[in-house]
XYZ file of C-alpha atoms in Angstrom:
510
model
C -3.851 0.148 37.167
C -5.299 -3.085 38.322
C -8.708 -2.646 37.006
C -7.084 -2.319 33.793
C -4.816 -5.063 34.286
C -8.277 -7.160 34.680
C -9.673 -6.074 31.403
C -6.557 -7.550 29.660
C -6.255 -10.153 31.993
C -8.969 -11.903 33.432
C -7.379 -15.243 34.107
C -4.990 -13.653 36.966
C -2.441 -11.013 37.659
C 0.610 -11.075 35.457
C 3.611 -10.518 37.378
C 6.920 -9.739 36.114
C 10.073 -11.280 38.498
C 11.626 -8.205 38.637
C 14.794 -7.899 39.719
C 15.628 -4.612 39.413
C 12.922 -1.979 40.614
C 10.876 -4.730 41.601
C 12.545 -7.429 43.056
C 14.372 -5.453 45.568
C 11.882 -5.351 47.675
C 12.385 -9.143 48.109
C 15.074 -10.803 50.803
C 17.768 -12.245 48.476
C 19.801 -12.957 47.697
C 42.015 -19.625 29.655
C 39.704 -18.314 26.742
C 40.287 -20.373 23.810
C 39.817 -18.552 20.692
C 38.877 -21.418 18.576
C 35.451 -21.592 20.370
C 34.567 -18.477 21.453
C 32.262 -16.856 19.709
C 30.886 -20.269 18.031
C 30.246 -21.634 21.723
C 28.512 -18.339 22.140
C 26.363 -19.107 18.846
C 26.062 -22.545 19.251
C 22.664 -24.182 19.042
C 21.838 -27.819 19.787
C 18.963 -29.318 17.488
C 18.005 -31.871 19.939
C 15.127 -31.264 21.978
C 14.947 -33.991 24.194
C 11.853 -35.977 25.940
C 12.496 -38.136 28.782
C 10.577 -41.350 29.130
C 8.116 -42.740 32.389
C 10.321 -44.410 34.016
C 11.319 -42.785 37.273
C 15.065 -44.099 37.548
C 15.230 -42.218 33.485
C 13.679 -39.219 34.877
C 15.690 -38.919 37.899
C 19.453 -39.232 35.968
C 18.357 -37.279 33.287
C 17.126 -34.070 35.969
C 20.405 -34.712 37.469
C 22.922 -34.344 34.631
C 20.690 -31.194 33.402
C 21.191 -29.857 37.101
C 24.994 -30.218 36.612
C 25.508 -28.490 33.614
C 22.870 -25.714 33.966
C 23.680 -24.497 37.880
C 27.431 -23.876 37.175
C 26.334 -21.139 34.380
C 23.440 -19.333 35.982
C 24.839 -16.169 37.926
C 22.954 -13.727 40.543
C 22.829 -10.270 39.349
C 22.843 -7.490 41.738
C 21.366 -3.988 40.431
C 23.046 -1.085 42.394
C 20.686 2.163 42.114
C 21.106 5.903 43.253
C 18.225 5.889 45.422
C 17.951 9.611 45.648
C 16.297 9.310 41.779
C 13.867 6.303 43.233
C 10.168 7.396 42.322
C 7.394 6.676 44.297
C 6.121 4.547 41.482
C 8.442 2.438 41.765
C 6.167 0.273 44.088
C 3.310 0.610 41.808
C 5.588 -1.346 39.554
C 5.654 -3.758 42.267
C 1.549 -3.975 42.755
C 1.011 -4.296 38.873
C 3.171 -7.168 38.862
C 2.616 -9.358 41.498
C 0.299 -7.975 43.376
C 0.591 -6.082 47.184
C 1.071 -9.361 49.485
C 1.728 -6.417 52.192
C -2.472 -5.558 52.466
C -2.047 -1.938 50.993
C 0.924 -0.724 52.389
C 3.223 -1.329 49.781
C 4.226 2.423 48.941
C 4.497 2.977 52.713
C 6.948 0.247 52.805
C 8.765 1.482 49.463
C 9.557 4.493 51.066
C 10.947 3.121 54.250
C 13.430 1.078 52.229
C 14.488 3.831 50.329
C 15.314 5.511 54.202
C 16.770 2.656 55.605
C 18.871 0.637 53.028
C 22.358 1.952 52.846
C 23.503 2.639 49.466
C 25.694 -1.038 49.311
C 22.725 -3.012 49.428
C 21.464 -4.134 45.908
C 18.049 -2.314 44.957
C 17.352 -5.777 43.272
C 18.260 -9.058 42.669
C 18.268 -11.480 40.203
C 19.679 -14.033 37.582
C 21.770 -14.317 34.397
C 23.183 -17.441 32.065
C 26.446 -17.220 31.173
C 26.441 -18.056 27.112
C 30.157 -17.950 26.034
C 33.479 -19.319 28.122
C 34.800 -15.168 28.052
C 31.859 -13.932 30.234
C 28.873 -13.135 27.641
C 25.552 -13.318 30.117
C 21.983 -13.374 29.079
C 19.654 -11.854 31.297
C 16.029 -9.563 31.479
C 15.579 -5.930 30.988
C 13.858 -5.353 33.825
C 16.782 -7.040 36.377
C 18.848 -4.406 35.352
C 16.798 -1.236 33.658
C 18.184 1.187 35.937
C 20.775 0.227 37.242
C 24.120 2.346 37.753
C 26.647 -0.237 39.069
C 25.609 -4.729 38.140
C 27.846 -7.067 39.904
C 27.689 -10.521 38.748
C 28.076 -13.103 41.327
C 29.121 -16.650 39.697
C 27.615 -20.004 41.575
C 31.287 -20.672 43.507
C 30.308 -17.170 44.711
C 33.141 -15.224 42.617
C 31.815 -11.616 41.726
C 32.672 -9.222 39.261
C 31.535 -5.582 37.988
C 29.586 -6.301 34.631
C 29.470 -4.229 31.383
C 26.030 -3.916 30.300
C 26.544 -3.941 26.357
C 22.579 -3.611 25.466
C 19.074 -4.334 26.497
C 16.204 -4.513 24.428
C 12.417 -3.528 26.486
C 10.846 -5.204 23.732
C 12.103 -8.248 24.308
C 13.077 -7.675 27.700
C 16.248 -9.577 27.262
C 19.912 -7.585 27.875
C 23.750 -8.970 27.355
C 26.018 -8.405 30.052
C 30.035 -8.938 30.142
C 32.388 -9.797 32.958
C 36.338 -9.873 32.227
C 36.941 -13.651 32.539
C 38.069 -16.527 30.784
C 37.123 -20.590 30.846
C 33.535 -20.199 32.206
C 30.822 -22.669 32.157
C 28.210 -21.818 29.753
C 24.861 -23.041 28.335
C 24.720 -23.850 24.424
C 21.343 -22.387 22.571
C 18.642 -24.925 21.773
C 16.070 -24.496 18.906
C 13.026 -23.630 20.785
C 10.808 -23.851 17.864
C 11.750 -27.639 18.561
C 9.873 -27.854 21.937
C 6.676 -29.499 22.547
C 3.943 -29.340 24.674
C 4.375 -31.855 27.808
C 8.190 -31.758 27.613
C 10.242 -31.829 30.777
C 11.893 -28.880 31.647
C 14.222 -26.953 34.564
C 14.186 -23.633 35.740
C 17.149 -22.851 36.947
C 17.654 -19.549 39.206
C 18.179 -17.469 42.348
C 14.427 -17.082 43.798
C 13.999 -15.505 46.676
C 17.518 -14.957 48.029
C 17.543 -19.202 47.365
C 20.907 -19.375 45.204
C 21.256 -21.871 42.547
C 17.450 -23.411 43.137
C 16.403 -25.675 40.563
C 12.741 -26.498 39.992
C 10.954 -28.915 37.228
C 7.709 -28.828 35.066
C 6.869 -29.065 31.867
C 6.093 -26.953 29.195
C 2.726 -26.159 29.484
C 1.649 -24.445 26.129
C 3.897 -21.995 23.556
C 3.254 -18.700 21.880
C 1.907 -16.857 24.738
C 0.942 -13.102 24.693
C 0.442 -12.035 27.987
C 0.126 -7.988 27.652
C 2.995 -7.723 30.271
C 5.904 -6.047 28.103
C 3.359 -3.157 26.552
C 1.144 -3.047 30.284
C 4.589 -2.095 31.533
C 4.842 1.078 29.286
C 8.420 0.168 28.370
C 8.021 -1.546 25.176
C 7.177 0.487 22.294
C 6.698 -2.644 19.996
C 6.482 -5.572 22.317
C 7.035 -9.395 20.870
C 5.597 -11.723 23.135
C 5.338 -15.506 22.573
C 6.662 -17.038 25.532
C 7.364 -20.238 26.495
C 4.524 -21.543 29.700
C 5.549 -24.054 31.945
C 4.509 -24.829 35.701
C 8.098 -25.233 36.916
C 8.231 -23.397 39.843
C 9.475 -19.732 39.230
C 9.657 -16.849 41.797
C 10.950 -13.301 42.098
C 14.795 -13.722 41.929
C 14.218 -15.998 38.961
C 14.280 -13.569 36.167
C 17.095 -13.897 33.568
C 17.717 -17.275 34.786
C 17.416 -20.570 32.638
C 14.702 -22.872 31.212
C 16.607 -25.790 29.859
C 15.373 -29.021 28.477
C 16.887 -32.579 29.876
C 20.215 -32.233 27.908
C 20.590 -28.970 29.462
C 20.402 -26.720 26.435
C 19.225 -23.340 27.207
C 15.311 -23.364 25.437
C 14.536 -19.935 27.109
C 14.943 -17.323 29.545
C 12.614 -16.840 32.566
C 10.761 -13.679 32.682
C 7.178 -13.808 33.902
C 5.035 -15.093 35.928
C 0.725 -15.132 35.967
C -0.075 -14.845 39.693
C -2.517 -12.543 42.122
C -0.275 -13.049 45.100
C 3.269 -11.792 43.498
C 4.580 -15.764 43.817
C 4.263 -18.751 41.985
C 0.445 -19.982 41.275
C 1.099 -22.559 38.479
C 2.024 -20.311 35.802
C 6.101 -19.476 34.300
C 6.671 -17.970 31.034
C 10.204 -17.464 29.537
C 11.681 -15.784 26.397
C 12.239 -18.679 23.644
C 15.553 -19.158 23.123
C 15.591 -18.465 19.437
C 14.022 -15.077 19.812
C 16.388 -14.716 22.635
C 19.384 -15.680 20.728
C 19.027 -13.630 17.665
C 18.227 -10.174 20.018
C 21.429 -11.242 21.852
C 23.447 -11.721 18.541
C 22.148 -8.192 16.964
C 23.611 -6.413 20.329
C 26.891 -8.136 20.388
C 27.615 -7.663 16.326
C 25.606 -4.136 15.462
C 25.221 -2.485 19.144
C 21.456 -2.120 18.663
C 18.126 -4.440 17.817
C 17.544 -5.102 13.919
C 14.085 -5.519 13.865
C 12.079 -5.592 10.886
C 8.143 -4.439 10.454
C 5.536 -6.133 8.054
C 4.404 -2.646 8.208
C 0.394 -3.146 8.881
C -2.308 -1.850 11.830
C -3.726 -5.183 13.120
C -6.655 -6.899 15.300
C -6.041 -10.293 16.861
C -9.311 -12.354 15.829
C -8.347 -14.959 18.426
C -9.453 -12.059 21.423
C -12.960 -11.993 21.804
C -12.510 -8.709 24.236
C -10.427 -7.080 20.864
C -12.701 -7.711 18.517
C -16.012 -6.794 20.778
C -14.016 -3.107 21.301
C -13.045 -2.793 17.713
C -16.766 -3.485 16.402
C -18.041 -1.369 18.890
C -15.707 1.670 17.836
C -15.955 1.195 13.977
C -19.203 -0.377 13.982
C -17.996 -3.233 11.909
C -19.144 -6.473 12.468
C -16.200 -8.919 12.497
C -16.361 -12.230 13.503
C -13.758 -14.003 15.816
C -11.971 -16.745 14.713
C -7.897 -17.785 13.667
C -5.465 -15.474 12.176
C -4.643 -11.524 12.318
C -6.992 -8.944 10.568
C -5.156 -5.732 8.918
C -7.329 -2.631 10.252
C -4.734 -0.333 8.035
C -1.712 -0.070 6.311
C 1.113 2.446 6.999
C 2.296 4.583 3.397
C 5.574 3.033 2.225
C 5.371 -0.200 4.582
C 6.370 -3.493 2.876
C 3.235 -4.990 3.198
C 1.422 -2.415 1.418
C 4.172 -2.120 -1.687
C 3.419 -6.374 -2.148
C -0.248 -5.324 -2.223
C -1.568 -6.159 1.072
C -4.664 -4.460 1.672
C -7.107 -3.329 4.712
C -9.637 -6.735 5.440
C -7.025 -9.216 4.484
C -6.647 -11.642 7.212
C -3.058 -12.887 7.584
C -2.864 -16.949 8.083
C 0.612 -17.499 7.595
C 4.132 -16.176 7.775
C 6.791 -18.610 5.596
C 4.285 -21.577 5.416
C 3.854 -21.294 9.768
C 0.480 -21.314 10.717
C -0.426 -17.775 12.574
C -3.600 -17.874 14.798
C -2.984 -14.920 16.655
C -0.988 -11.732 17.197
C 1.568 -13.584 19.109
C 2.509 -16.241 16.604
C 3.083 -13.080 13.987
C 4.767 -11.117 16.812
C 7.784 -13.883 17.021
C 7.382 -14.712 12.923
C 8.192 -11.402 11.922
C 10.095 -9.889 15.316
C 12.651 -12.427 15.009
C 13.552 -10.990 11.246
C 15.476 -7.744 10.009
C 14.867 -5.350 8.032
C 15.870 -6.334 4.296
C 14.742 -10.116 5.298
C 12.194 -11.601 2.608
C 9.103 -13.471 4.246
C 6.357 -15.184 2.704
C 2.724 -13.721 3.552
C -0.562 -16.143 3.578
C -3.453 -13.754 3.760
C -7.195 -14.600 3.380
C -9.336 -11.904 0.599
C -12.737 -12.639 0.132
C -12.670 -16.482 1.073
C -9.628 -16.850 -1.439
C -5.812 -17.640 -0.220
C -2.862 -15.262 -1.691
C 0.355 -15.599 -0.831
C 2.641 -12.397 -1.299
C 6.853 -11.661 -0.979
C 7.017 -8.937 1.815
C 10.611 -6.819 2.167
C 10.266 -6.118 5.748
C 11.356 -2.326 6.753
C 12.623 -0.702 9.624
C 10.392 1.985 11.836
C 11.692 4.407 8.811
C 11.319 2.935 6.082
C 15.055 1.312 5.453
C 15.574 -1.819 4.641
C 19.312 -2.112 5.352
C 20.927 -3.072 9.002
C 22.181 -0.445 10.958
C 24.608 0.415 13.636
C 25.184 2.813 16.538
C 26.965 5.116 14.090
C 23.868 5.517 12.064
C 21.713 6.640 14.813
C 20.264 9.952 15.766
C 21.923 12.225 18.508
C 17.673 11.100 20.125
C 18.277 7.722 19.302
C 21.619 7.396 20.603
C 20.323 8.798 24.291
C 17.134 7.377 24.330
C 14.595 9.886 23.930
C 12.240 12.159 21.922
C 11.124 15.877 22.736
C 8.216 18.675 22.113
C 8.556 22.294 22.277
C 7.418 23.890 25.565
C 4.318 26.174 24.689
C 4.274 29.734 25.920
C 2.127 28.903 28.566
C 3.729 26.516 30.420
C 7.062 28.597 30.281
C 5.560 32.105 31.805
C 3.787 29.441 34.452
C 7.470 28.026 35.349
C 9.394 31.204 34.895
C 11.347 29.601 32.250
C 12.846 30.979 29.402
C 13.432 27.761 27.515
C 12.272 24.080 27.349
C 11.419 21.236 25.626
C 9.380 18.281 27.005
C 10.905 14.772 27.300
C 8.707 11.980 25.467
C 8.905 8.285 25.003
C 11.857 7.958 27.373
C 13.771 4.414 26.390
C 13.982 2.384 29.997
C 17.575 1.881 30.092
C 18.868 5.285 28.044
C 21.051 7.399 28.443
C 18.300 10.270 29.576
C 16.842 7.484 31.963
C 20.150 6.914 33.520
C 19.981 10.329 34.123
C 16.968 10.410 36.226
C 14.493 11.628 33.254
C 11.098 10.690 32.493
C 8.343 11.472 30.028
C 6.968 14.686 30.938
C 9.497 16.202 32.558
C 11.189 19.646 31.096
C 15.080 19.821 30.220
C 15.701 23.663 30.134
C 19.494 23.540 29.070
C 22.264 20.722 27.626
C 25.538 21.612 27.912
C 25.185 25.358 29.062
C 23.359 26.305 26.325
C 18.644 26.407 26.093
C 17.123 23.921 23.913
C 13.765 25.112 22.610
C 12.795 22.214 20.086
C 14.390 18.630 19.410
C 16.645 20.052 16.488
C 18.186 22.169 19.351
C 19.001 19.252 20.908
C 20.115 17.424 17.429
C 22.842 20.686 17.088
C 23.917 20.917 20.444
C 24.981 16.984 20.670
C 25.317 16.024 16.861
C 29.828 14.430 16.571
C 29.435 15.782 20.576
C 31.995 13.241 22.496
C 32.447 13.464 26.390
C 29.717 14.433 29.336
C 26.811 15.820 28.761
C 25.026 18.073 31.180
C 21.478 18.193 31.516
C 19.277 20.386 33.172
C 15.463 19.728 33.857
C 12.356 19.984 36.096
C 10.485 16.945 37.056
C 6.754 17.033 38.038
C 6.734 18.757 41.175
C 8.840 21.898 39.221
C 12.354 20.772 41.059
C 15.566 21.374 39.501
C 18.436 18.788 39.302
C 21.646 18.698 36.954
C 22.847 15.687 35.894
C 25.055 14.037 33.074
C 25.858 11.271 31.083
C 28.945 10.298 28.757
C 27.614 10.679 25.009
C 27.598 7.168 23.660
């Protein structure tokens, strides 16, 4: 895992602050309806910069403190330990590295003996975006989770709803039942510059309500950490860098600018230790905002797809491995080269072709994979963008209709899901082979498990073998389609994992 970590990531470790399967092996820690839901979608258009003079600098960190530490929250993630997997620490090395000299897994497994079940498997933060208890957080604080208590700054706690998470973001939206909170308005990231002061405002290690400053340090970064997790089938990175100090515990909590307006939400850090190094990156706020938004209105993500197979000429290590393979011999340089186009995809119906090198998404410059990750993964399907592309030396622009992962170009909603969409997961028949190995008489084998889902909740992972849902064998995904299709109420599952043991477990069909 490491050695491939290197490959992508030569400059240093990436670690995620995780405070769910990750960061619990750290020591931690009247509604008026007028303004709801526009607080909730409120966005300020300043983007303030705060001048050399010390006094200037010093008033202006303090008023930001005031309004940002009131809306940050701790997050606890409550797991059934009895499902932990040993991998669970190898999580832990990938991220931030094994401070504990190899013994990581060793100490993993003691936890998992010794913690009583009403400690927290993780810890930590959330912004509170609306007065009626809306809270912004990361996936990965609460991907697994089967109780979250939210515990407010005045150290009031509640039991939290979690209404939807989205891997390829890793941003979620929780709820608590409460009224006239303190809350953090939406700034336009795309209005932050390089050099810019900045807060980070969060819960590291077990340190409640810790507020650190920086600046940013550069924008649009891809780091490879959402895909090098394995959660995120279609990962938009393009993350805010700053060297305000950030630490496990400080995931989900807030980056705000001098005014403090929420410009984006901590996630990241680069480090080979598994603590801060110099090196922060957060969600932007705008990408953030509109994930956030698409929960709370349709249930799910919209996200909309140029629709094209593509090779960042900005990574020299990308383009060596590509050349290599295809024995081509393209040259590095700015901008994103389509290696193919999908049948049906919106870029190939406005006539993009294989070669073209796209430059620039609605007049914005796009030098690399990350700047076209945020241009187009911030859109929906239906939404009309403008496509600069570079064909033989010569600049065409083109109207793209960006589609979903099928083809559709409308919005959709939980009702208009799949029975395998709704709980998270895909399946393959069981051969022959593998059954008369088991002794089974039925099977089907769980792929491309969503972190989060319904069949995650549940204790299942890729590769393992559900034999029966609801009482009856499933044999092939459309057994599963039948069996659950206008199904309301528990589901029971029934599966093997790796080592061919047998659990039952259920879920309430969503």
């Amino acid at each position: 895992m490491k050695s491939t970590l290197k490959k992508l990531l030569p400059f240093a470790v990436v670690g995620v602050l995780s405070g769910a399967t990750t960061v619990g092996v750290q020591q931690y820690l009247s509604h008026d309806p007028n303004n709801g839901d526009q607080s909730y979608f409120t966005k300020s258009t300043n983007a303030s910069f705060v001048g050399m003079n010390t006094a200037t600098v010093g008033d202006d960190f303090v008023k930001a403190s005031k309004t940002t530490v009131p809306a940050v929250v701790t997050i606890k993630n409550y797991q059934n330990r009895a499902s932990s997997r040993a991998s669970d620490q190898d999580l832990f090395d990938f991220f931030f590295g094994d401070p504990f000299g190899g013994k990581g897994q060793q100490r993993q497994k003691q936890q998992q003996q010794q913690t009583p079940d009403n400690i927290p498997s993780g810890l930590g933060s959330g912004v509170i975006i609306s007065p009626d208890g809306y809270i912004i957080s990361n996936n990965h604080v609460v991907a697994g989770a089967n109780k979250l208590e939210v515990v407010l700054s005045n150290k009031k706690s509640y039991i939290a709803t979690l209404v939807g998470t989205d891997p390829n973001t890793d941003i979620s939206l929780l709820k608590i039942e409460e009224k006239g909170l303190p809350f953090l308005n939406f700034a336009n990231s795309d209005n932050v510059e390089v050099g810019q002061w900045v807060l980070a405002v969060g819960n590291p290690l077990g340190l409640n309500s810790t507020v650190t400053a920086g600046i940013i340090s550069a924008k649009g970064r891809g780091i490879g950490i959402l895909s090098g997790q394995g959660k995120a089938t279609n990962p938009i990175e393009s993350f805010i860098q700053t060297d305000a100090a950030i630490n496990p515990g400080n995931s989900g909590g807030a980056l705000v600018n001098v005014n403090g307006d929420l410009i984006g939400i901590n996630s990241a850090i680069s480090s080979t230790n598994g603590y801060y190094q110099g090196y922060g990156f957060a969600v932007p706020a705008n990408l953030a905002r509109k994930i956030i938004e698409d929960i709370k209105k349709f249930g799910i993500v919209q996200r909309g797809f140029l629709g094209v197979n593509s090779l960042d000429l900005s990574n020299d290590q990308q383009v060596a491995y590509y050349n290599k393979e295809k024995k081509t011999n393209i040259k590095t340089g700015s901008g994103v080269y389509i290696t193919g186009l999908p049948d049906n995809s919106g870029a190939q119906d406005a006539g993009m072709k294989v070669g073209d090198i796209i430059t620039k998404i609605d007049g914005a410059n796009i030098t690399d994979f990350a700047d076209l990750s945020i241009a187009i993964g911030s859109k929906r399907p239906g939404d009309k963008v403008q496509v600069t592309y570079s064909r033989n030396g010569k600049d065409i622009t083109s109207t793209v209709t960006l589609k979903d992962q099928k083809g559709g170009t409308s919005t959709r909603t939980k009702a208009d899901l799949t029975v395998t969409e709704k709980i998270g997961a895909e399946f393959q028949s069981l051969d022959d082979r593998t059954k008369a190995y088991y002794g089974l008489n039925s099977g089907i084998v769980a792929k491309n498990v969503i972190e989060g889902s319904e069949m995650a909740k549940a204790g299942i992972v890729d590769n393992y073998i559900i034999t029966d849902i609801n009482g009856k064998p499933v044999n092939s995904q459309k057994d599963v389609e039948n069996i659950l299709n206008k199904f309301s109420g528990t589901v029971q599952i029934k599966y093997m994992d790796d080592y061919g043991r047998n659990y039952t477990r259920g879920f309430k069909m969503p």
